[in-house]
XYZ file of C-alpha atoms in Angstrom:
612
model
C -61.963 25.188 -27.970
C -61.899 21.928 -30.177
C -60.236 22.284 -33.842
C -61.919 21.117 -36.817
C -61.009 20.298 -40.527
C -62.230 23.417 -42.890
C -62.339 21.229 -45.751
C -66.172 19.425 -45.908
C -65.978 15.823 -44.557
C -66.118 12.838 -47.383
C -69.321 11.656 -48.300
C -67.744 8.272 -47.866
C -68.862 6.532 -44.633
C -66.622 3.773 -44.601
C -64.229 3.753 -41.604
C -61.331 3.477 -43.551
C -60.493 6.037 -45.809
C -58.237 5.927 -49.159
C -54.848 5.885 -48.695
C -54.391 8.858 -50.821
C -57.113 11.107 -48.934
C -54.638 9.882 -45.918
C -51.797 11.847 -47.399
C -52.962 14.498 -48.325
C -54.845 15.185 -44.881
C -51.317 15.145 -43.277
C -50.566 18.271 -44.716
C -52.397 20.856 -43.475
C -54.047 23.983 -46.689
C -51.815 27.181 -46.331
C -54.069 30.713 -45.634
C -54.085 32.811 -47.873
C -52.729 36.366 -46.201
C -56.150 37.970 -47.057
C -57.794 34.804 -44.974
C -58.766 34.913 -41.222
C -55.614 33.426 -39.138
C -57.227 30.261 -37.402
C -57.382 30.423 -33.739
C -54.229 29.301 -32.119
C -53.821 25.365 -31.490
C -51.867 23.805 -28.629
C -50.271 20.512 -28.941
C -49.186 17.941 -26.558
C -45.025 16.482 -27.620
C -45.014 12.934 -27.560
C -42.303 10.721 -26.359
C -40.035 9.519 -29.162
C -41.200 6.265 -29.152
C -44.620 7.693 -29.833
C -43.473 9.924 -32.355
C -41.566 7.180 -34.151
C -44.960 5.113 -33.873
C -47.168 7.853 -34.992
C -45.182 8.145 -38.584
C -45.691 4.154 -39.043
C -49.614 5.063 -38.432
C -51.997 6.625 -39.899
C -52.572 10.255 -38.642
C -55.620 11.684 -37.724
C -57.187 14.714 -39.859
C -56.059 17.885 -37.914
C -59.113 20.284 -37.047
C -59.156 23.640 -36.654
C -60.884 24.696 -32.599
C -64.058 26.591 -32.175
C -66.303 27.238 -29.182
C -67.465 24.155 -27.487
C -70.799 24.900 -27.991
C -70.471 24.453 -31.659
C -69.346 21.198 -31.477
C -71.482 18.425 -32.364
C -71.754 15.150 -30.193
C -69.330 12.630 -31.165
C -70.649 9.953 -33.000
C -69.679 6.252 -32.085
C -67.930 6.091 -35.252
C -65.724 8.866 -34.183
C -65.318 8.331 -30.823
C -63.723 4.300 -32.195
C -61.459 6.702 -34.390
C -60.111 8.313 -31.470
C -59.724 5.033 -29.685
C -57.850 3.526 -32.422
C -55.692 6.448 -32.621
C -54.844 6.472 -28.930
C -54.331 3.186 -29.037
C -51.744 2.864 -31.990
C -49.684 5.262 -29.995
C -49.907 8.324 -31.738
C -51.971 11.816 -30.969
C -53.666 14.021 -33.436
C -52.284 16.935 -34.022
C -54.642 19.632 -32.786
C -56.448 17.429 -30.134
C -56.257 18.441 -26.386
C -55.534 15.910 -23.842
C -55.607 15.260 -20.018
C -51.944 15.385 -19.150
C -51.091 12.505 -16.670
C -51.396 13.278 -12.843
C -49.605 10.104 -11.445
C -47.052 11.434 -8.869
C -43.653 9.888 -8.557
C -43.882 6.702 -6.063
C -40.306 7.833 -4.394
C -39.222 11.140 -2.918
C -36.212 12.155 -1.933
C -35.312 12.845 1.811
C -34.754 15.861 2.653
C -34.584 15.833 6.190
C -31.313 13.533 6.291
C -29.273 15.960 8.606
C -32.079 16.297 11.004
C -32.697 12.222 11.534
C -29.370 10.834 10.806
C -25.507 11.953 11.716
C -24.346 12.894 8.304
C -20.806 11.377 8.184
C -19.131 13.062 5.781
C -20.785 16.312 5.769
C -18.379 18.262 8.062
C -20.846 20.571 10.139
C -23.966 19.564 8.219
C -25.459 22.348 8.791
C -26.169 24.184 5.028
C -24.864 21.521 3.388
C -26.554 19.867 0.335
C -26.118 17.460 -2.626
C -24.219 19.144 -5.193
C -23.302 21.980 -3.421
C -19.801 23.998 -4.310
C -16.654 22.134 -2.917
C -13.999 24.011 -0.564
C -14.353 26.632 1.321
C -13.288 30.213 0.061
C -10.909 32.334 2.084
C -11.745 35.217 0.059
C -15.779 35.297 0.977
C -16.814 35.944 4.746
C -18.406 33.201 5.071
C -16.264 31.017 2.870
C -19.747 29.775 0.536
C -20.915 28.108 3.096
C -23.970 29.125 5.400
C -22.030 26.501 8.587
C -18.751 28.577 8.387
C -19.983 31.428 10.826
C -20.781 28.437 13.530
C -17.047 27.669 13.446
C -15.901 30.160 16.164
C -13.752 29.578 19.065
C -10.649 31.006 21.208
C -7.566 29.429 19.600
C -3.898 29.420 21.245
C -1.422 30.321 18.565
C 1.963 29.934 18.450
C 4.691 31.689 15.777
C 8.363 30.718 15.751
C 10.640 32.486 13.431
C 13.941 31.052 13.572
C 17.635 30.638 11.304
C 20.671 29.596 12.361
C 21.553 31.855 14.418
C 18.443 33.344 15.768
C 15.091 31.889 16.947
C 11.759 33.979 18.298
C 8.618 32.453 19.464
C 5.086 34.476 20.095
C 2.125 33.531 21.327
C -1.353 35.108 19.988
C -4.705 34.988 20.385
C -7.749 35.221 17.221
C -6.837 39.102 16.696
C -3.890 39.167 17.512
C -2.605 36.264 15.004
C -4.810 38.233 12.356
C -2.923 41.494 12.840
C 0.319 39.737 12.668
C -0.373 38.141 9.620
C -0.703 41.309 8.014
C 2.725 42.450 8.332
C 5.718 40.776 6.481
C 8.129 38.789 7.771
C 11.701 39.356 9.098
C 14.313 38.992 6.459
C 16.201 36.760 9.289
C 14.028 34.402 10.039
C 14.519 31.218 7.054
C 11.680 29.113 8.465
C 7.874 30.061 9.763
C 6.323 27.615 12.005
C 2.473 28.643 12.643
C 0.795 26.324 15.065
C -2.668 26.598 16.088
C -4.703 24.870 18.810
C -7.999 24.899 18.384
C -10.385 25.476 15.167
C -11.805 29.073 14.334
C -13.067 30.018 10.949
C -11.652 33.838 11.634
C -7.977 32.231 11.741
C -8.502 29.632 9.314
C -9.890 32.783 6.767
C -6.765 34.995 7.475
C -4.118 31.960 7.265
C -6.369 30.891 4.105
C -6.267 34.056 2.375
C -2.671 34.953 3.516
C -0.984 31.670 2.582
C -3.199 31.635 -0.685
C -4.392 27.884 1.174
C -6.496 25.901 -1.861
C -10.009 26.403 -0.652
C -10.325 21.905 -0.947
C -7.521 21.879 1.571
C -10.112 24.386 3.963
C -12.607 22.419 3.805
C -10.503 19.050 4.827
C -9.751 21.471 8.006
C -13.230 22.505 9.239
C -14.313 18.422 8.342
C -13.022 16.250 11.131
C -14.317 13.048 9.539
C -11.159 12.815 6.522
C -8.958 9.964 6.066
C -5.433 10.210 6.069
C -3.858 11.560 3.112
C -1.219 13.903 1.876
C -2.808 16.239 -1.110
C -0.590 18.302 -3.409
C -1.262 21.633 -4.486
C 0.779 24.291 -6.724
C 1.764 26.077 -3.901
C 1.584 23.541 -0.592
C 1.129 20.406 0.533
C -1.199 19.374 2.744
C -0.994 16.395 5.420
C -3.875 15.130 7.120
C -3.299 12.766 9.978
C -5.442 11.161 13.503
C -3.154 12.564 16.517
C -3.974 9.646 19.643
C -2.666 9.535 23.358
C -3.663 8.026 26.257
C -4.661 10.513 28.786
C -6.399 10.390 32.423
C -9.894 11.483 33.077
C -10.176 13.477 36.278
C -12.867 16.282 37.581
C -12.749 19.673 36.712
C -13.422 20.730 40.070
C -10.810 19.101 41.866
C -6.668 19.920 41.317
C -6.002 16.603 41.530
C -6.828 12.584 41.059
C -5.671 11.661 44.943
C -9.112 10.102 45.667
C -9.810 7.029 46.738
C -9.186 4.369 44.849
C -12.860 2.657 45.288
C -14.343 5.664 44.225
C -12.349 7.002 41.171
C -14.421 4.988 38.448
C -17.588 6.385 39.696
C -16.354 9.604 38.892
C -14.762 9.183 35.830
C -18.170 7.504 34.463
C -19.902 10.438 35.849
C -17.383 13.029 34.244
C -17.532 11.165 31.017
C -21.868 11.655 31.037
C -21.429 15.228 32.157
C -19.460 16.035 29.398
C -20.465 13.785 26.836
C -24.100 14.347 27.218
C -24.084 18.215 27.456
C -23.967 21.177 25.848
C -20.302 21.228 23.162
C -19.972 24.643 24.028
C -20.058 24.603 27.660
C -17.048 21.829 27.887
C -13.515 23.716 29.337
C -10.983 23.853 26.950
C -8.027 21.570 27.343
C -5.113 23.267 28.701
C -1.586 22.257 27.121
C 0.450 22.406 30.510
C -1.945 19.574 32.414
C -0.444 18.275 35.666
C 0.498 14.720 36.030
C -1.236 12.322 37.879
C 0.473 9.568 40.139
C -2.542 7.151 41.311
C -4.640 4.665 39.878
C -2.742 4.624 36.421
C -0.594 1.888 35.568
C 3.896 2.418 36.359
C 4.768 1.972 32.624
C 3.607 5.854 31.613
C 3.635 8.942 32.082
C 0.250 10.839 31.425
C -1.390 13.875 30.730
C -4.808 14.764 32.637
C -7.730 16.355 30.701
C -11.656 16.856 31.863
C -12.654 16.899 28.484
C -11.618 14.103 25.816
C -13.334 12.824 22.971
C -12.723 9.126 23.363
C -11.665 6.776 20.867
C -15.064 5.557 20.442
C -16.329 8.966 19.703
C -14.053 9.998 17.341
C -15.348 9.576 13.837
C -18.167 7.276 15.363
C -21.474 6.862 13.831
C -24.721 8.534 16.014
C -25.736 6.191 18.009
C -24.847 7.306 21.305
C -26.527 4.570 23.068
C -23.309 2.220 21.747
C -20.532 4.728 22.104
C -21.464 5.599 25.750
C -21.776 1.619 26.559
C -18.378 1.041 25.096
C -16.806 4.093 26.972
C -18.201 2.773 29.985
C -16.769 -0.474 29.773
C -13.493 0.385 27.920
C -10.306 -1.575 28.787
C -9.021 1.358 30.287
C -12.189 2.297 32.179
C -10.730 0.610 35.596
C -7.443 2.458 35.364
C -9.086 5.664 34.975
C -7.801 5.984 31.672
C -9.049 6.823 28.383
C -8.028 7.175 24.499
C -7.894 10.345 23.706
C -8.221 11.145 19.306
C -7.974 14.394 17.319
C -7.500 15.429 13.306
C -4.258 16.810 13.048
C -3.965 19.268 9.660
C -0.583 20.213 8.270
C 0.859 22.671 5.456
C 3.959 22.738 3.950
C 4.285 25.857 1.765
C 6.622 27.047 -0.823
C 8.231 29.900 1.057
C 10.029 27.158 3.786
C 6.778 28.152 6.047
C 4.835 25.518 8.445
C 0.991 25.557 9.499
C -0.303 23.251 11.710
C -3.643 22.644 13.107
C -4.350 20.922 16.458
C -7.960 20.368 17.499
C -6.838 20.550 21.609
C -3.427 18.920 21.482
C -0.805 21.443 20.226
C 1.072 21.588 23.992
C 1.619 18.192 23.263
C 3.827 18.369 20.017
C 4.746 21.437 20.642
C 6.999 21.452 23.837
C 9.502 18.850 22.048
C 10.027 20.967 18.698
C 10.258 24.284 20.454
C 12.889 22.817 22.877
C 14.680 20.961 20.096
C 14.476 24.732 17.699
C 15.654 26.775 20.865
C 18.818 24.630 21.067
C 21.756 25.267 18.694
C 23.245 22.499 16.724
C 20.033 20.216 16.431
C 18.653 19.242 13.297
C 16.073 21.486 13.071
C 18.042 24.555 13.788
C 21.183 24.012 11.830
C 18.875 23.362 8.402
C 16.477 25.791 8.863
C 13.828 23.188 6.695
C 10.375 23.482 6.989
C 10.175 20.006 5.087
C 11.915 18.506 8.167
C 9.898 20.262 10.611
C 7.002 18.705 9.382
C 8.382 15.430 9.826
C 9.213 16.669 13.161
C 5.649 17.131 13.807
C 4.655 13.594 12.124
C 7.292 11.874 14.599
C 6.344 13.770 17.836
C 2.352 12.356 16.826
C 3.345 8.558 16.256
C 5.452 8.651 19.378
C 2.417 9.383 21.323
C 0.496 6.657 20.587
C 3.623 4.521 22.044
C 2.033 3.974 25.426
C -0.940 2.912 23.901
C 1.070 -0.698 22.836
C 2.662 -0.764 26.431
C -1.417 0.352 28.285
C -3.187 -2.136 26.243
C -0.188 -4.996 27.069
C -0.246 -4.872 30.758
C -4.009 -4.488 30.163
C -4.132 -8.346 28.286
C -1.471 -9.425 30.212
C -3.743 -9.278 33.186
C -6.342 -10.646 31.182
C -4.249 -13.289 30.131
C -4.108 -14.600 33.607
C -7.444 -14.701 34.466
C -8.045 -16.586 31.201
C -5.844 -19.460 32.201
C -7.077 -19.547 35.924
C -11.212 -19.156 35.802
C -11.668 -18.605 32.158
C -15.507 -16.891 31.809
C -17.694 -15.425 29.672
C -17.521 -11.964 30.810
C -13.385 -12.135 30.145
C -14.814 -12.540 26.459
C -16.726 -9.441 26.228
C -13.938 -7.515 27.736
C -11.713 -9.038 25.197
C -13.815 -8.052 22.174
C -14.564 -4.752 23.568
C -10.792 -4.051 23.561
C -10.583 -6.125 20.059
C -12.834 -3.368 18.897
C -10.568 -0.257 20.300
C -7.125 -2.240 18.814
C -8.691 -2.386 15.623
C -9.735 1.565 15.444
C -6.114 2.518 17.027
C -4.870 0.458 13.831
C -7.388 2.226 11.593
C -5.962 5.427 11.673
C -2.271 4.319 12.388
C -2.086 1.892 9.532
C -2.550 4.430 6.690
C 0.277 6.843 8.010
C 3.160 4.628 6.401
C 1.161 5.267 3.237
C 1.031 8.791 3.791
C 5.108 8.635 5.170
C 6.036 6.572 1.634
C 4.295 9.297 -0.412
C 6.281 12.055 1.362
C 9.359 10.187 0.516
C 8.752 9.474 -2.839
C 8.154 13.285 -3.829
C 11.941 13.943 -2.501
C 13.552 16.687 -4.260
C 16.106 15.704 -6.977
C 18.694 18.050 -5.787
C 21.761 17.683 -3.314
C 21.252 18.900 0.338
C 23.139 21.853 -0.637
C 21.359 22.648 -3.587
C 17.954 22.040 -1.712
C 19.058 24.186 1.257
C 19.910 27.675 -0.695
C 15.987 26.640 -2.486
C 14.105 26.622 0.460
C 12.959 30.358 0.470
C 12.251 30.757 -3.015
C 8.615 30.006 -3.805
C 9.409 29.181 -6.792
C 11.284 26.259 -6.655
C 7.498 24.644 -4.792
C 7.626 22.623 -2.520
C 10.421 20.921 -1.506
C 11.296 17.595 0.491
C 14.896 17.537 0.922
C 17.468 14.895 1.027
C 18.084 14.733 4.812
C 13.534 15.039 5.455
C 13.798 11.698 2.991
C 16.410 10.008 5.308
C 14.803 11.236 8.848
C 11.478 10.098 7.316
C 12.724 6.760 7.456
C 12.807 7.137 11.233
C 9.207 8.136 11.449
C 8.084 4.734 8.828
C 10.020 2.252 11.742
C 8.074 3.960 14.424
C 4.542 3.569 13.154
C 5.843 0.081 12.101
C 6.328 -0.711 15.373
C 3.785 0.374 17.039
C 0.993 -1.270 14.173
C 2.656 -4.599 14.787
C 2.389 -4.146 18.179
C -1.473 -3.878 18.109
C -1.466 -6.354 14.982
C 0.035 -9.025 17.748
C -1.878 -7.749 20.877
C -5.131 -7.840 18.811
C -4.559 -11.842 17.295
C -3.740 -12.373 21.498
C -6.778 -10.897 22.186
C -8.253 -13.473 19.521
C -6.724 -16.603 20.896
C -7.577 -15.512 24.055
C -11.559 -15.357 23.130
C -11.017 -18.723 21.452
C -9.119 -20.040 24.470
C -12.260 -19.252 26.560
C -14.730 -20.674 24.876
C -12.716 -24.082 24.084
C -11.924 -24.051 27.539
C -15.820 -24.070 28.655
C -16.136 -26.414 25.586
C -13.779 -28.852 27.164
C -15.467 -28.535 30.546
C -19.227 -28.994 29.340
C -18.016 -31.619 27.080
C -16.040 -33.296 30.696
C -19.497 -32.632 32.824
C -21.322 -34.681 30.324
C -18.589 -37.887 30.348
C -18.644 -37.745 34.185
C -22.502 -37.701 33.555
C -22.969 -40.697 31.086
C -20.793 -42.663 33.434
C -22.891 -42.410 36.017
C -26.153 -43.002 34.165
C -24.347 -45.872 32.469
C -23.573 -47.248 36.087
C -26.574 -47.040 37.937
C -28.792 -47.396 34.602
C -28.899 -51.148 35.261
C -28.982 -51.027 38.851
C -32.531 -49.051 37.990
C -33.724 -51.738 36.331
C -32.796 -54.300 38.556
C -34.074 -52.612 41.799
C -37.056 -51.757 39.461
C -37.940 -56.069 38.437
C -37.419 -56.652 42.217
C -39.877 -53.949 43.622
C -42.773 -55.617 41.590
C -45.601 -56.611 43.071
C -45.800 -59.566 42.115
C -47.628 -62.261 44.785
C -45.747 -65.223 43.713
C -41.632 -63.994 43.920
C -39.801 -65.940 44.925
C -36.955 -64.449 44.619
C -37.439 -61.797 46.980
C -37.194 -63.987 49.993
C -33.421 -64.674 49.204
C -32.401 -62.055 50.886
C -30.020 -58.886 50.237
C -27.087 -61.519 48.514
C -28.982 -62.362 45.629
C -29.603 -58.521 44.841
C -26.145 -57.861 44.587
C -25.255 -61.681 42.974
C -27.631 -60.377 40.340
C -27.186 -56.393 39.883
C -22.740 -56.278 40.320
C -22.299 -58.515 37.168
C -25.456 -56.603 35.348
C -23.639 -53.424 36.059
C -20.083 -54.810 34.806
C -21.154 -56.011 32.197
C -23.030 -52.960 30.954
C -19.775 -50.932 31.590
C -18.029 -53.233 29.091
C -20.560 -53.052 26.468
C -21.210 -49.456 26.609
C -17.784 -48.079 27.376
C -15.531 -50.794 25.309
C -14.143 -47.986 22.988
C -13.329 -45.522 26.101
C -11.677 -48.573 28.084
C -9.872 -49.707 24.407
C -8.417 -45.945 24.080
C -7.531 -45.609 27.883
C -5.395 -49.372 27.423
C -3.520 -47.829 24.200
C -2.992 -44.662 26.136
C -1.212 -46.959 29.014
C 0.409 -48.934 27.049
C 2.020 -45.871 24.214
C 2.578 -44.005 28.177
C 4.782 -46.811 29.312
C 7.072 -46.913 26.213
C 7.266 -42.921 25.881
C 8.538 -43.208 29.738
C 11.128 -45.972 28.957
C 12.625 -44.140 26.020
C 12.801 -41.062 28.093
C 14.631 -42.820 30.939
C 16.856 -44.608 28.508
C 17.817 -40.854 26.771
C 18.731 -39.425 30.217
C 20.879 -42.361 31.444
C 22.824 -41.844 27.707
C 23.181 -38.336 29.007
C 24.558 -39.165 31.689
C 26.995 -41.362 30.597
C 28.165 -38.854 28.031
């Protein structure tokens, strides 16, 4: 239906009406209640620009609508009225228009977790722009449709322990949850919960136990966080990258005494087996390895494991094409060695209680700290401070990645050699392939003495005494007490250490690329001297055997015999040396010369030694 004007058109049939008729047509006649409502209009909202436009310009006259078939062809006089009206940017008030059906150019991807390795997505599965932050304890499956994945057979261990008394348990997934649920001993001062492995039934009942802020749950089940220490109103919460060097042997056999020639063909074929397949299916790493003594280097001690996630892999990117080259030729490849990397999550609660979360390394840091609680008259034991427990934990970590320093030096020291002797281009891929594993050890290392400063700087105002009668009341928060500030001193030298280690072996590595390549520089650069003195001797030799092999019927010359040849060509070919060469022969004369009086000054040095 199309909406007309009730009032009778203007006899006028000029195009532009009277300002006055103008006005009034902009306000539309009010019905009368005994009067037939018009039909109902619909209108189209301009933009604001438009509207702004449309009350600089003259409006249209509003119609009422009736049936189509009662309106009248437009004229051409009407149909430039509508024209000028689109065109001054404004739209009459009861006129129906085509509403644009341009599509936007750009859509968004949807599909992102399906194509691409979402980095910093955590399981990526149900996850979404926008979507709620944290996970909630309190909900089954936390908010998030990816929690239920999260399942898997942890190893947990519980020590209770004061100064007089200590008591360690080990649970599995029920069993931790059932233990939760009753209180603890009024003995025990200090809780230390430590959990290997990642399971969203344990993480829910240590969550909604511990009253754990659902941000710090999330940083658990996402193994792609940096390393940071967050503080909440009732815990803090430590996230750090746990590395060690470890040897790669077969699951199927009890030990690494194979032959030698053969051992990297089966570490390269574990690495696929494992790498390649199914997450699930991989054996769990057990805490109480055995202890290999062949093909790894004197200088350490290592634990065996079928199943690590290499350096390379660990917070890598997706493309598995460069992650299983670089695995395969790793600095460490040879020596049947690899880098083994895990998130390590920690909580330090009000009520003096530890919780620690180990991906597949908890044997590790856990043998030292139980031995050193079990013992009276440590540290540990005689505080009964879950502040220095944690630093504890943070020491045990850094002091794994010590043999990394001494690996990686033996590993460039050999390097090192074979630089100097036959320097190659091959040595320079090694070097930057172990350049590239240095610089990823230092990634994660570097940012723990930020993390160790920040825990030093929240140190409790109180006296040691003071501090220790706090440490079980929640209310006092969380504390870091005088003697956890002093011991994590200790931890700060280690990491120190060890960074400047890699900070040194990585600019050797670096010298050791540009060594190679000035070296074959300097070689090239000798192969082409040795060739333009040859070409520069026997260039006029050329010529000269060149002017006498003409065929010339009257040549004299040639008769002369063999003397004249060499008469002519040995004084040719001296003096072209002299031209050509003159600054080479100048240099070499100075060289003699500077030689002969470093030598005398040297002699006349010693003999004053001597005398003396």
């Amino acid at each position: 239906m199309q909406s007309r004007d009730p009032r009778p058109r203007s006899a006028s049939t000029s195009p532009h009406p009277h300002p006055t008729d103008l006005v009034a047509s902009t306000t539309a006649p009010r019905p009368s209640p005994d009067s037939p409502q018009p039909p109902h209009v619909s209108y189209d909202l301009a933009s604001e620009s438009s509207a702004a436009v449309s009350r600089l310009s003259p409006p249209a006259i509003p119609v009422h609508s009736r049936s189509d078939t009662d309106v009248p062809p437009l004229t051409s006089h009407d149909a430039a009225q509508q024209s000028s009206a689109a065109a001054g940017g404004f739209v009459a008030a009861g006129l129906r228009r085509r509403r644009s059906s341009r599509v936007p150019t750009f859509r968004t991807f949807d599909g992102a977790d399906d194509e691409f390795e979402m980095p910093f997505t955590g399981a990526g599965v149900g996850w979404h722009p926008g979507a709620e932050p944290g996970y909630d304890p309190k909900l089954p499956d936390g908010g998030h449709a990816s929690v239920p994945q999260l399942s898997a057979p942890c190893e947990i261990t519980v020590v209770d322990f004061s100064l007089d008394r200590m008591e360690q348990r080990h649970l599995d997934n029920d069993g931790f949850i059932d233990f939760l649920k009753q209180p603890k001993e009024d003995w025990a001062k200090c809780r230390w919960i430590n959990v290997n492995g990642l399971s969203w039934d344990v993480i829910q009942a240590v969550g909604s136990t511990k009253a754990l802020h659902k941000l710090a749950i999330e940083d658990i089940m996402n193994l792609r966080n940096r390393t940071k220490v967050d503080w909440y109103p009732h815990h803090a919460f430590i996230i750090m990258t746990l590395q060690k060097l470890v040897h790669v042997v077969d699951s199927d056999t009890n030990s690494i005494s194979s032959a030698s020639s053969s051992s990297s063909r089966k570490t390269m074929a574990v690495l696929r087996q494992f790498f390649s397949g199914d997450p699930s299916q991989r054996p769990g790493t057990d805490p109480e390895k055995r202890h290999g003594e062949d093909a790894a280097p004197p200088f350490v001690d290592l634990q065996e494991t079928s199943m690590p996630r290499t350096l390379q892999r660990y917070q890598a990117s997706g493309n598995e094409a460069r992650t299983r080259f670089m695995e395969e030729h790793s600095s460490l490849a040879p020596y049947n060695m690899a880098i083994s990397a895990e998130q390590v999550s920690i909580f330090l609660t009000a009520d003096n209680t530890v919780i620690s979360f180990f991906e597949a390394s908890a044997g590790d840091v856990e043998r030292p700290i139980v031995k050193r609680l079990s013992t009276p008259g440590t540290s540990l034991r005689d505080s009964c401070d879950a502040s220095l427990l944690v630093q504890g934990i943070m020491d045990a970590i850094i002091d794994l990645a010590i043999p990394l320093t001494a690996a990686y030096t033996d590993i460039l020291g050999d390097l090192e050699l074979d630089v100097i002797s036959a320097p190659s281009i091959k040595q320079s891929k090694r070097l930057y392939i172990c350049i590239s594993e240095i610089n990823k050890m230092l990634r994660f290392l570097l940012p723990i003495d930020n993390l160790v400063n920040m825990l030093r700087d929240h140190r409790t105002f109180m006296t040691q005494e003071q501090a220790t009668r706090e440490l079980t009341n929640p209310a006092s928060g969380v504390l870091v007490t005088p003697m956890t500030h002093t011991y994590l001193g200790d931890v700060l030298d280690h990491c120190i250490i060890i960074t400047e280690s890699l900070q040194q072996l990585k600019q050797s590595s670096e010298n050791l690329i540009n060594l190679i390549f000035n070296t074959i520089t300097a070689n090239q650069n000798e192969s082409m001297k040795q060739l333009t003195t040859v070409t520069i001797i026997f260039l006029p030799l050329t010529f000269i055997t060149g002017f006498f092999g003409q065929n010339f019927e009257d040549f004299p010359e040639v008769k002369k015999g063999i003397w004249y040849f060499w008469a002519c060509a040995v004084p040719t070919v001296v003096a072209t040396i002299v031209i050509l060469m003159r600054d080479m022969i100048y240099n070499w004369g100075v060289s003699v010369v500077q030689r002969k009086k470093i030598t005398s000054i040297r002699k006349k040095r010693r003999r004053r030694g001597v005398s003396r």
